[in-house]
mmCIF file of C-alpha atoms in Angstrom:
data_model
loop_
_atom_site.group_PDB
_atom_site.id
_atom_site.type_symbol
_atom_site.label_atom_id
_atom_site.label_comp_id
_atom_site.label_asym_id
_atom_site.label_seq_id
_atom_site.Cartn_x
_atom_site.Cartn_y
_atom_site.Cartn_z
ATOM 1 C CA MET A 3 -33.142 -18.037 -24.977
ATOM 2 C CA THR A 4 -30.466 -15.456 -24.250
ATOM 3 C CA ILE A 5 -27.573 -16.722 -22.149
ATOM 4 C CA ALA A 6 -26.009 -14.123 -19.898
ATOM 5 C CA PRO A 7 -22.281 -13.688 -20.500
ATOM 6 C CA ALA A 8 -20.003 -15.247 -17.896
ATOM 7 C CA ALA A 9 -18.667 -12.875 -15.268
ATOM 8 C CA PRO A 10 -15.033 -11.854 -15.680
ATOM 9 C CA ILE A 11 -12.615 -13.977 -13.678
ATOM 10 C CA GLY A 12 -12.532 -12.709 -10.108
ATOM 11 C CA ASP A 13 -16.005 -11.159 -10.323
ATOM 12 C CA GLU A 14 -18.084 -14.313 -9.969
ATOM 13 C CA ARG A 15 -21.150 -13.732 -7.764
ATOM 14 C CA THR A 16 -23.641 -16.014 -6.050
ATOM 15 C CA LEU A 17 -26.318 -13.331 -5.549
ATOM 16 C CA SER A 18 -28.425 -11.574 -8.172
ATOM 17 C CA PRO A 19 -28.485 -7.753 -8.021
ATOM 18 C CA ALA A 20 -31.839 -7.804 -6.215
ATOM 19 C CA GLN A 21 -30.667 -10.478 -3.779
ATOM 20 C CA TYR A 22 -27.482 -8.506 -3.132
ATOM 21 C CA GLU A 23 -29.349 -5.317 -2.266
ATOM 22 C CA GLU A 24 -31.618 -7.155 0.183
ATOM 23 C CA TRP A 25 -28.701 -9.023 1.740
ATOM 24 C CA ALA A 26 -26.454 -5.956 1.954
ATOM 25 C CA ALA A 27 -29.168 -3.866 3.619
ATOM 26 C CA GLU A 28 -29.614 -6.554 6.282
ATOM 27 C CA VAL A 29 -25.845 -6.880 6.809
ATOM 28 C CA ARG A 30 -25.509 -3.143 7.319
ATOM 29 C CA ARG A 31 -28.539 -3.006 9.617
ATOM 30 C CA LEU A 32 -27.237 -5.799 11.806
ATOM 31 C CA ALA A 33 -23.724 -4.330 11.864
ATOM 32 C CA ASP A 34 -25.155 -0.995 13.056
ATOM 33 C CA GLU A 35 -27.283 -2.778 15.638
ATOM 34 C CA ARG A 36 -24.296 -4.724 16.980
ATOM 35 C CA GLY A 37 -21.872 -1.798 16.839
ATOM 36 C CA ALA A 38 -19.727 -3.874 14.496
ATOM 37 C CA VAL A 39 -17.237 -2.967 11.804
ATOM 38 C CA VAL A 40 -16.938 -5.388 8.878
ATOM 39 C CA LEU A 41 -13.418 -5.804 7.480
ATOM 40 C CA ALA A 42 -12.764 -7.626 4.202
ATOM 41 C CA HIS A 43 -9.487 -8.711 2.681
ATOM 42 C CA ASN A 44 -8.829 -8.019 -0.993
ATOM 43 C CA TYR A 45 -9.222 -11.723 -1.809
ATOM 44 C CA GLN A 46 -12.797 -12.037 -0.529
ATOM 45 C CA VAL A 47 -15.742 -12.662 -2.875
ATOM 46 C CA PRO A 48 -17.122 -9.530 -4.589
ATOM 47 C CA GLU A 49 -20.290 -9.220 -2.488
ATOM 48 C CA ILE A 50 -18.316 -9.171 0.758
ATOM 49 C CA GLN A 51 -15.769 -6.677 -0.561
ATOM 50 C CA ASP A 52 -18.630 -4.390 -1.598
ATOM 51 C CA VAL A 53 -20.563 -4.542 1.694
ATOM 52 C CA ALA A 54 -17.575 -4.201 4.057
ATOM 53 C CA HIS A 55 -16.861 -0.977 5.899
ATOM 54 C CA HIS A 56 -13.166 -1.387 5.021
ATOM 55 C CA THR A 57 -11.525 -3.482 2.297
ATOM 56 C CA GLY A 58 -7.775 -3.747 1.919
ATOM 57 C CA ASP A 59 -4.565 -5.650 2.495
ATOM 58 C CA SER A 60 -3.546 -7.147 5.814
ATOM 59 C CA LEU A 61 -1.401 -4.169 6.900
ATOM 60 C CA TYR A 62 -4.253 -1.722 6.348
ATOM 61 C CA LEU A 63 -6.792 -3.965 8.071
ATOM 62 C CA SER A 64 -4.426 -4.529 11.006
ATOM 63 C CA ARG A 65 -4.314 -0.779 11.541
ATOM 64 C CA VAL A 66 -8.091 -0.408 11.223
ATOM 65 C CA ALA A 67 -8.556 -3.188 13.789
ATOM 66 C CA ALA A 68 -6.203 -1.410 16.192
ATOM 67 C CA GLU A 69 -7.816 2.006 15.778
ATOM 68 C CA THR A 70 -11.549 1.342 15.433
ATOM 69 C CA ASP A 71 -13.969 2.346 18.196
ATOM 70 C CA ALA A 72 -16.418 -0.384 17.178
ATOM 71 C CA ARG A 73 -17.399 -2.898 19.868
ATOM 72 C CA GLU A 74 -17.085 -5.805 17.460
ATOM 73 C CA ILE A 75 -14.785 -6.601 14.566
ATOM 74 C CA VAL A 76 -16.193 -8.976 11.952
ATOM 75 C CA PHE A 77 -13.173 -10.125 9.971
ATOM 76 C CA CYS A 78 -13.857 -11.506 6.516
ATOM 77 C CA GLY A 79 -10.525 -13.099 5.829
ATOM 78 C CA VAL A 80 -8.664 -16.076 7.221
ATOM 79 C CA HIS A 81 -7.965 -17.226 10.763
ATOM 80 C CA PHE A 82 -4.582 -15.565 11.352
ATOM 81 C CA MET A 83 -6.029 -12.185 10.323
ATOM 82 C CA ALA A 84 -8.843 -12.422 12.864
ATOM 83 C CA GLU A 85 -6.305 -13.541 15.474
ATOM 84 C CA THR A 86 -4.217 -10.458 14.720
ATOM 85 C CA ALA A 87 -7.259 -8.229 15.202
ATOM 86 C CA LYS A 88 -7.951 -9.902 18.553
ATOM 87 C CA ILE A 89 -4.310 -9.511 19.586
ATOM 88 C CA LEU A 90 -4.491 -5.775 18.898
ATOM 89 C CA SER A 91 -7.934 -5.355 20.478
ATOM 90 C CA PRO A 92 -8.162 -7.875 23.345
ATOM 91 C CA ASP A 93 -11.168 -6.165 24.919
ATOM 92 C CA LYS A 94 -13.229 -6.268 21.723
ATOM 93 C CA THR A 95 -15.191 -9.147 20.274
ATOM 94 C CA VAL A 96 -13.632 -10.432 17.050
ATOM 95 C CA LEU A 97 -15.784 -12.691 14.878
ATOM 96 C CA LEU A 98 -14.684 -14.847 11.938
ATOM 97 C CA PRO A 99 -17.608 -16.085 9.805
ATOM 98 C CA ASP A 100 -15.959 -19.499 9.358
ATOM 99 C CA LEU A 101 -13.467 -20.651 11.995
ATOM 100 C CA ASP A 102 -12.117 -23.265 9.566
ATOM 101 C CA ALA A 103 -10.871 -20.599 7.126
ATOM 102 C CA GLY A 104 -7.169 -21.301 7.510
ATOM 103 C CA CYS A 105 -4.016 -20.500 5.542
ATOM 104 C CA SER A 106 -1.517 -22.879 3.948
ATOM 105 C CA LEU A 107 1.272 -20.331 4.460
ATOM 106 C CA ALA A 108 0.510 -19.840 8.157
ATOM 107 C CA ASP A 109 0.473 -23.623 8.538
ATOM 108 C CA SER A 110 3.973 -23.938 7.060
ATOM 109 C CA ILE A 111 5.706 -23.081 10.371
ATOM 110 C CA THR A 112 4.780 -23.878 13.976
ATOM 111 C CA ALA A 113 5.878 -22.211 17.193
ATOM 112 C CA ASP A 114 7.946 -25.296 18.084
ATOM 113 C CA GLN A 115 9.726 -25.177 14.735
ATOM 114 C CA LEU A 116 10.469 -21.481 15.166
ATOM 115 C CA ARG A 117 11.858 -22.035 18.681
ATOM 116 C CA GLU A 118 14.178 -24.733 17.327
ATOM 117 C CA TRP A 119 15.325 -22.411 14.517
ATOM 118 C CA LYS A 120 15.985 -19.603 16.991
ATOM 119 C CA ALA A 121 18.088 -21.966 19.122
ATOM 120 C CA GLU A 122 20.305 -22.587 16.076
ATOM 121 C CA HIS A 123 20.838 -18.812 15.631
ATOM 122 C CA PRO A 124 21.085 -17.227 19.084
ATOM 123 C CA GLY A 125 20.775 -13.446 19.025
ATOM 124 C CA ALA A 126 19.115 -13.317 15.603
ATOM 125 C CA VAL A 127 16.159 -10.986 15.026
ATOM 126 C CA VAL A 128 13.019 -12.900 14.050
ATOM 127 C CA VAL A 129 10.879 -11.246 11.370
ATOM 128 C CA SER A 130 7.627 -13.095 10.758
ATOM 129 C CA TYR A 131 5.184 -12.373 7.991
ATOM 130 C CA VAL A 132 1.828 -11.421 9.470
ATOM 131 C CA ASN A 133 0.499 -14.558 7.725
ATOM 132 C CA THR A 134 1.372 -16.651 10.787
ATOM 133 C CA THR A 135 -0.456 -17.981 13.831
ATOM 134 C CA ALA A 136 -0.597 -16.069 17.112
ATOM 135 C CA ALA A 137 1.716 -18.683 18.649
ATOM 136 C CA VAL A 138 4.371 -17.972 16.000
ATOM 137 C CA LYS A 139 3.965 -14.221 16.425
ATOM 138 C CA ALA A 140 4.603 -14.735 20.142
ATOM 139 C CA GLU A 141 8.065 -16.068 19.231
ATOM 140 C CA THR A 142 8.706 -13.135 16.873
ATOM 141 C CA ASP A 143 10.523 -9.825 17.350
ATOM 142 C CA VAL A 144 8.712 -7.894 14.629
ATOM 143 C CA CYS A 145 6.008 -8.823 12.128
ATOM 144 C CA CYS A 146 5.753 -7.588 8.563
ATOM 145 C CA THR A 147 3.397 -7.665 5.605
ATOM 146 C CA SER A 148 4.221 -7.823 1.913
ATOM 147 C CA SER A 149 3.896 -4.030 1.701
ATOM 148 C CA ASN A 150 6.331 -3.199 4.519
ATOM 149 C CA ALA A 151 8.629 -6.235 4.703
ATOM 150 C CA ALA A 152 11.569 -4.422 3.114
ATOM 151 C CA ASP A 153 11.070 -1.431 5.423
ATOM 152 C CA VAL A 154 11.064 -3.762 8.434
ATOM 153 C CA ILE A 155 14.331 -5.353 7.286
ATOM 154 C CA ARG A 156 15.891 -1.920 6.717
ATOM 155 C CA SER A 157 14.954 -0.941 10.293
ATOM 156 C CA ILE A 158 17.157 -3.696 11.764
ATOM 157 C CA PRO A 159 20.858 -2.892 12.341
ATOM 158 C CA GLU A 160 22.936 -4.318 9.519
ATOM 159 C CA ASP A 161 25.137 -6.356 11.836
ATOM 160 C CA ARG A 162 22.178 -8.310 13.239
ATOM 161 C CA GLU A 163 21.407 -11.720 11.810
ATOM 162 C CA ILE A 164 17.774 -12.100 10.656
ATOM 163 C CA LEU A 165 15.480 -15.112 10.590
ATOM 164 C CA PHE A 166 12.666 -14.474 8.082
ATOM 165 C CA CYS A 167 9.605 -16.711 8.040
ATOM 166 C CA PRO A 168 7.582 -18.346 6.682
ATOM 167 C CA ASP A 169 7.333 -17.302 3.013
ATOM 168 C CA GLN A 170 10.375 -18.226 0.951
ATOM 169 C CA PHE A 171 9.381 -16.140 -2.072
ATOM 170 C CA LEU A 172 8.749 -12.939 -0.110
ATOM 171 C CA GLY A 173 11.941 -13.590 1.852
ATOM 172 C CA ALA A 174 13.991 -14.009 -1.321
ATOM 173 C CA HIS A 175 12.482 -10.857 -2.790
ATOM 174 C CA VAL A 176 13.168 -8.793 0.338
ATOM 175 C CA LYS A 177 16.729 -10.107 0.496
ATOM 176 C CA ARG A 178 17.184 -9.073 -3.131
ATOM 177 C CA VAL A 179 15.761 -5.535 -2.817
ATOM 178 C CA THR A 180 17.442 -4.707 0.506
ATOM 179 C CA GLY A 181 20.809 -6.250 -0.322
ATOM 180 C CA ARG A 182 21.001 -7.867 3.116
ATOM 181 C CA ARG A 183 23.198 -10.966 3.172
ATOM 182 C CA ASN A 184 22.635 -12.109 6.750
ATOM 183 C CA ILE A 185 19.021 -13.222 6.276
ATOM 184 C CA HIS A 186 18.033 -16.846 6.747
ATOM 185 C CA ILE A 187 14.738 -17.724 5.032
ATOM 186 C CA TRP A 188 12.221 -20.385 6.058
ATOM 187 C CA ALA A 189 11.054 -22.678 3.237
ATOM 188 C CA GLY A 190 7.304 -22.003 3.488
ATOM 189 C CA GLU A 191 4.865 -20.920 0.815
ATOM 190 C CA CYS A 192 1.269 -20.021 -0.005
ATOM 191 C CA HIS A 193 -0.104 -22.791 -2.209
ATOM 192 C CA VAL A 194 -2.016 -20.284 -4.350
ATOM 193 C CA HIS A 195 0.864 -17.885 -5.001
ATOM 194 C CA ALA A 196 3.372 -20.715 -5.423
ATOM 195 C CA GLY A 197 1.093 -22.073 -8.149
ATOM 196 C CA ILE A 198 1.536 -18.957 -10.300
ATOM 197 C CA SER A 199 4.470 -20.250 -12.285
ATOM 198 C CA PRO A 200 7.121 -18.910 -14.663
ATOM 199 C CA SER A 201 5.321 -20.743 -17.489
ATOM 200 C CA ASP A 202 2.144 -18.756 -16.664
ATOM 201 C CA VAL A 203 4.168 -15.566 -16.992
ATOM 202 C CA ARG A 204 5.703 -16.551 -20.314
ATOM 203 C CA SER A 205 2.397 -17.585 -21.892
ATOM 204 C CA GLN A 206 0.472 -14.539 -20.675
ATOM 205 C CA ILE A 207 3.177 -12.099 -21.722
ATOM 206 C CA ALA A 208 3.222 -13.718 -25.166
ATOM 207 C CA ALA A 209 -0.564 -13.298 -25.381
ATOM 208 C CA HIS A 210 -0.533 -9.720 -24.042
ATOM 209 C CA PRO A 211 2.855 -8.240 -25.053
ATOM 210 C CA ASP A 212 1.923 -4.612 -24.283
ATOM 211 C CA ALA A 213 0.370 -5.198 -20.853
ATOM 212 C CA GLU A 214 1.651 -3.774 -17.613
ATOM 213 C CA ILE A 215 2.553 -6.456 -15.063
ATOM 214 C CA LEU A 216 1.791 -6.445 -11.325
ATOM 215 C CA VAL A 217 3.278 -9.294 -9.288
ATOM 216 C CA HIS A 218 2.757 -10.124 -5.622
ATOM 217 C CA PRO A 219 6.075 -10.974 -3.918
ATOM 218 C CA GLU A 220 4.648 -14.248 -2.540
ATOM 219 C CA CYS A 221 4.376 -15.606 -6.076
ATOM 220 C CA GLY A 222 6.517 -18.461 -7.297
ATOM 221 C CA CYS A 223 7.061 -16.491 -10.496
ATOM 222 C CA THR A 224 8.596 -13.365 -8.903
ATOM 223 C CA THR A 225 12.216 -14.331 -9.549
ATOM 224 C CA SER A 226 11.371 -15.332 -13.122
ATOM 225 C CA VAL A 227 9.674 -11.988 -13.772
ATOM 226 C CA LEU A 228 12.617 -10.015 -12.396
ATOM 227 C CA ASP A 229 15.050 -12.142 -14.402
ATOM 228 C CA LEU A 230 13.084 -11.297 -17.553
ATOM 229 C CA VAL A 231 13.300 -7.608 -16.618
ATOM 230 C CA SER A 232 17.045 -7.764 -15.960
ATOM 231 C CA ASN A 233 17.605 -9.572 -19.278
ATOM 232 C CA GLY A 234 15.633 -6.926 -21.139
ATOM 233 C CA ASP A 235 12.828 -9.330 -22.076
ATOM 234 C CA LEU A 236 10.328 -7.301 -20.037
ATOM 235 C CA PRO A 237 10.300 -3.495 -19.824
ATOM 236 C CA ALA A 238 11.203 -2.396 -16.299
ATOM 237 C CA ASP A 239 8.847 0.579 -16.484
ATOM 238 C CA ARG A 240 5.857 -1.754 -17.001
ATOM 239 C CA THR A 241 6.722 -4.376 -14.374
ATOM 240 C CA ARG A 242 6.211 -3.932 -10.636
ATOM 241 C CA VAL A 243 6.320 -6.192 -7.569
ATOM 242 C CA LEU A 244 3.665 -4.949 -5.159
ATOM 243 C CA SER A 245 1.487 -5.899 -2.204
ATOM 244 C CA THR A 246 -2.255 -6.058 -2.803
ATOM 245 C CA GLY A 247 -2.561 -2.546 -1.395
ATOM 246 C CA GLY A 248 0.151 -1.385 -3.791
ATOM 247 C CA MET A 249 -1.701 -3.019 -6.651
ATOM 248 C CA ALA A 250 -4.823 -1.042 -5.788
ATOM 249 C CA GLU A 251 -2.846 2.205 -5.889
ATOM 250 C CA ALA A 252 -1.246 1.216 -9.187
ATOM 251 C CA ALA A 253 -4.653 0.367 -10.674
ATOM 252 C CA GLN A 254 -5.951 3.846 -9.916
ATOM 253 C CA ALA A 255 -2.953 5.489 -11.545
ATOM 254 C CA THR A 256 -2.457 3.375 -14.675
ATOM 255 C CA THR A 257 -3.501 4.407 -18.160
ATOM 256 C CA ALA A 258 -2.551 1.057 -19.694
ATOM 257 C CA LYS A 259 -5.081 -0.794 -21.829
ATOM 258 C CA GLN A 260 -4.274 -4.098 -20.143
ATOM 259 C CA VAL A 261 -2.671 -5.141 -16.852
ATOM 260 C CA LEU A 262 -1.617 -8.690 -15.977
ATOM 261 C CA VAL A 263 -2.053 -9.402 -12.268
ATOM 262 C CA ALA A 264 -0.127 -12.170 -10.517
ATOM 263 C CA THR A 265 -1.875 -12.793 -7.218
ATOM 264 C CA GLU A 266 -5.094 -14.352 -5.915
ATOM 265 C CA ILE A 267 -7.877 -13.555 -8.370
ATOM 266 C CA GLY A 268 -10.203 -12.001 -5.778
ATOM 267 C CA ILE A 269 -8.349 -8.701 -6.068
ATOM 268 C CA LEU A 270 -9.412 -8.282 -9.706
ATOM 269 C CA HIS A 271 -12.867 -7.170 -8.561
ATOM 270 C CA GLN A 272 -11.440 -4.268 -6.606
ATOM 271 C CA LEU A 273 -8.986 -3.250 -9.332
ATOM 272 C CA ARG A 274 -11.823 -3.119 -11.873
ATOM 273 C CA ASN A 275 -13.895 -0.980 -9.499
ATOM 274 C CA LEU A 276 -10.980 1.428 -9.151
ATOM 275 C CA ASN A 277 -10.394 1.684 -12.902
ATOM 276 C CA SER A 278 -13.131 0.743 -15.371
ATOM 277 C CA VAL A 279 -11.090 1.711 -18.444
ATOM 278 C CA THR A 280 -8.173 -0.690 -18.047
ATOM 279 C CA GLU A 281 -8.640 -4.445 -18.559
ATOM 280 C CA PHE A 282 -7.248 -6.361 -15.581
ATOM 281 C CA LEU A 283 -6.343 -9.968 -16.393
ATOM 282 C CA PRO A 284 -5.180 -12.807 -14.121
ATOM 283 C CA MET A 285 -1.719 -14.230 -14.671
ATOM 284 C CA ASN A 286 -3.250 -17.569 -13.644
ATOM 285 C CA SER A 287 -7.040 -17.837 -13.753
ATOM 286 C CA ARG A 288 -7.005 -20.757 -11.308
ATOM 287 C CA ALA A 289 -5.274 -18.796 -8.527
ATOM 288 C CA ALA A 290 -8.206 -18.817 -6.105
ATOM 289 C CA CYS A 291 -7.750 -19.396 -2.360
ATOM 290 C CA ARG A 292 -10.290 -21.922 -1.133
ATOM 291 C CA TYR A 293 -9.823 -20.657 2.421
ATOM 292 C CA MET A 294 -10.667 -17.047 1.537
ATOM 293 C CA LYS A 295 -13.701 -18.245 -0.400
ATOM 294 C CA MET A 296 -15.004 -20.104 2.667
ATOM 295 C CA ILE A 297 -16.358 -16.742 3.875
ATOM 296 C CA THR A 298 -19.665 -16.553 1.999
ATOM 297 C CA PRO A 299 -22.478 -13.975 2.095
ATOM 298 C CA ALA A 300 -24.662 -16.463 4.007
ATOM 299 C CA LYS A 301 -21.959 -17.056 6.631
ATOM 300 C CA LEU A 302 -21.360 -13.327 7.129
ATOM 301 C CA LEU A 303 -25.089 -12.772 7.630
ATOM 302 C CA ARG A 304 -25.327 -15.650 10.098
ATOM 303 C CA THR A 305 -22.396 -14.310 12.109
ATOM 304 C CA LEU A 306 -24.079 -10.921 12.427
ATOM 305 C CA GLN A 307 -27.357 -12.587 13.378
ATOM 306 C CA THR A 308 -25.919 -14.926 16.006
ATOM 307 C CA GLY A 309 -22.544 -13.548 17.115
ATOM 308 C CA SER A 310 -20.938 -16.884 16.228
ATOM 309 C CA GLY A 311 -17.289 -17.372 15.311
ATOM 310 C CA ALA A 312 -15.626 -15.645 18.262
ATOM 311 C CA ILE A 313 -11.824 -15.649 18.190
ATOM 312 C CA GLU A 314 -9.923 -16.249 21.418
ATOM 313 C CA VAL A 315 -6.162 -15.982 21.954
ATOM 314 C CA PRO A 316 -4.612 -17.055 25.290
ATOM 315 C CA THR A 317 -3.480 -14.005 27.273
ATOM 316 C CA GLU A 318 0.195 -14.985 27.505
ATOM 317 C CA ILE A 319 0.462 -15.639 23.762
ATOM 318 C CA ALA A 320 -1.512 -12.498 22.906
ATOM 319 C CA THR A 321 0.736 -10.287 25.073
ATOM 320 C CA LYS A 322 3.907 -11.542 23.386
ATOM 321 C CA ALA A 323 2.396 -11.484 19.908
ATOM 322 C CA ARG A 324 1.096 -7.938 20.393
ATOM 323 C CA ARG A 325 4.624 -6.640 20.874
ATOM 324 C CA ALA A 326 5.655 -8.043 17.480
ATOM 325 C CA VAL A 327 2.599 -6.626 15.686
ATOM 326 C CA GLU A 328 2.901 -3.219 17.371
ATOM 327 C CA ALA A 329 6.585 -3.121 16.432
ATOM 328 C CA MET A 330 5.491 -3.525 12.809
ATOM 329 C CA ILE A 331 2.845 -0.813 13.054
ATOM 330 C CA ALA A 332 5.297 1.576 14.769
ATOM 331 C CA ILE A 333 7.556 1.491 11.707
ATOM 332 C CA GLY A 334 4.896 3.602 10.003
ATOM 333 C CA ASP A 335 3.419 3.756 6.549
ATOM 334 C CA PRO A 336 5.251 1.629 3.999
ATOM 335 C CA GLY A 337 7.641 3.633 1.888
ATOM 336 C CA ARG A 338 9.486 1.637 -0.746
ATOM 337 C CA GLY A 339 7.869 -1.431 0.757
ATOM 338 C CA GLY A 340 8.412 -4.538 -1.282
ATOM 339 C CA GLU A 341 9.529 -2.690 -4.388
#
């Protein structure tokens, strides 16, 4: 008996090719019938990335949600992302295939905690990562994503104190690249990115000494990687700190034989689709988000069949939160971003 080779990490599928084609045809038919657009984050399972009308990072999907003419938005991601889509499109139906798909980073700060922090720093500008609940966004002056966080910070007058939440690793990275001293950083983290450690970096670099390195700024290893660069232990021209959208652009452009990728492993599927010549390897093969993986092909199909999973945001919270998200979008396309 011939045993089929295991799928590369990040490309694991639950549907056979024939099952996928049947499922995908029904997903597309139902989406057309409902007037729905299917959005998928880069960390979703391969089948959902492939069937979605738009796949990308949270900044890109936020803009698609704001601009689409579709009657319904089916968001294959986690709860705060679907909330953001609803905030930007209050008159549209926003569906999340599993309402329990949460986010450990979003859960690391509450609206009450943010209000208390603001009271300790009156007059400070609050910058919240888009990976936060609607209630936290309602207490925020301007949101950001990993791809535009540095641009958001640069847009704030230098004499204004800044409260950055909730991700401590992204906050430390943005503070480093912008040179701003008056930034206070909340001690939150994504459990998946925090789990990509300096020891992972050292062992993978030893095993793949000529690889290019792409690191998400939420990772617990970001400081270690940049320290290795500054000490000359890693070549600066082969090491970049990028959002998931930036990683996709880098994957298209690279001619490297191997690239080590430090972020959630779901993105490896997209990077391999963009560049079939380069070998994309995970910095930590266990870096899978259980919340992202809660959105399965069966759940997406059921949502399109039944209209289940509607997201609702109270009007008062949505109105306040929308101002913070629109302030982020108004800054424009990310330039230097998190680099």
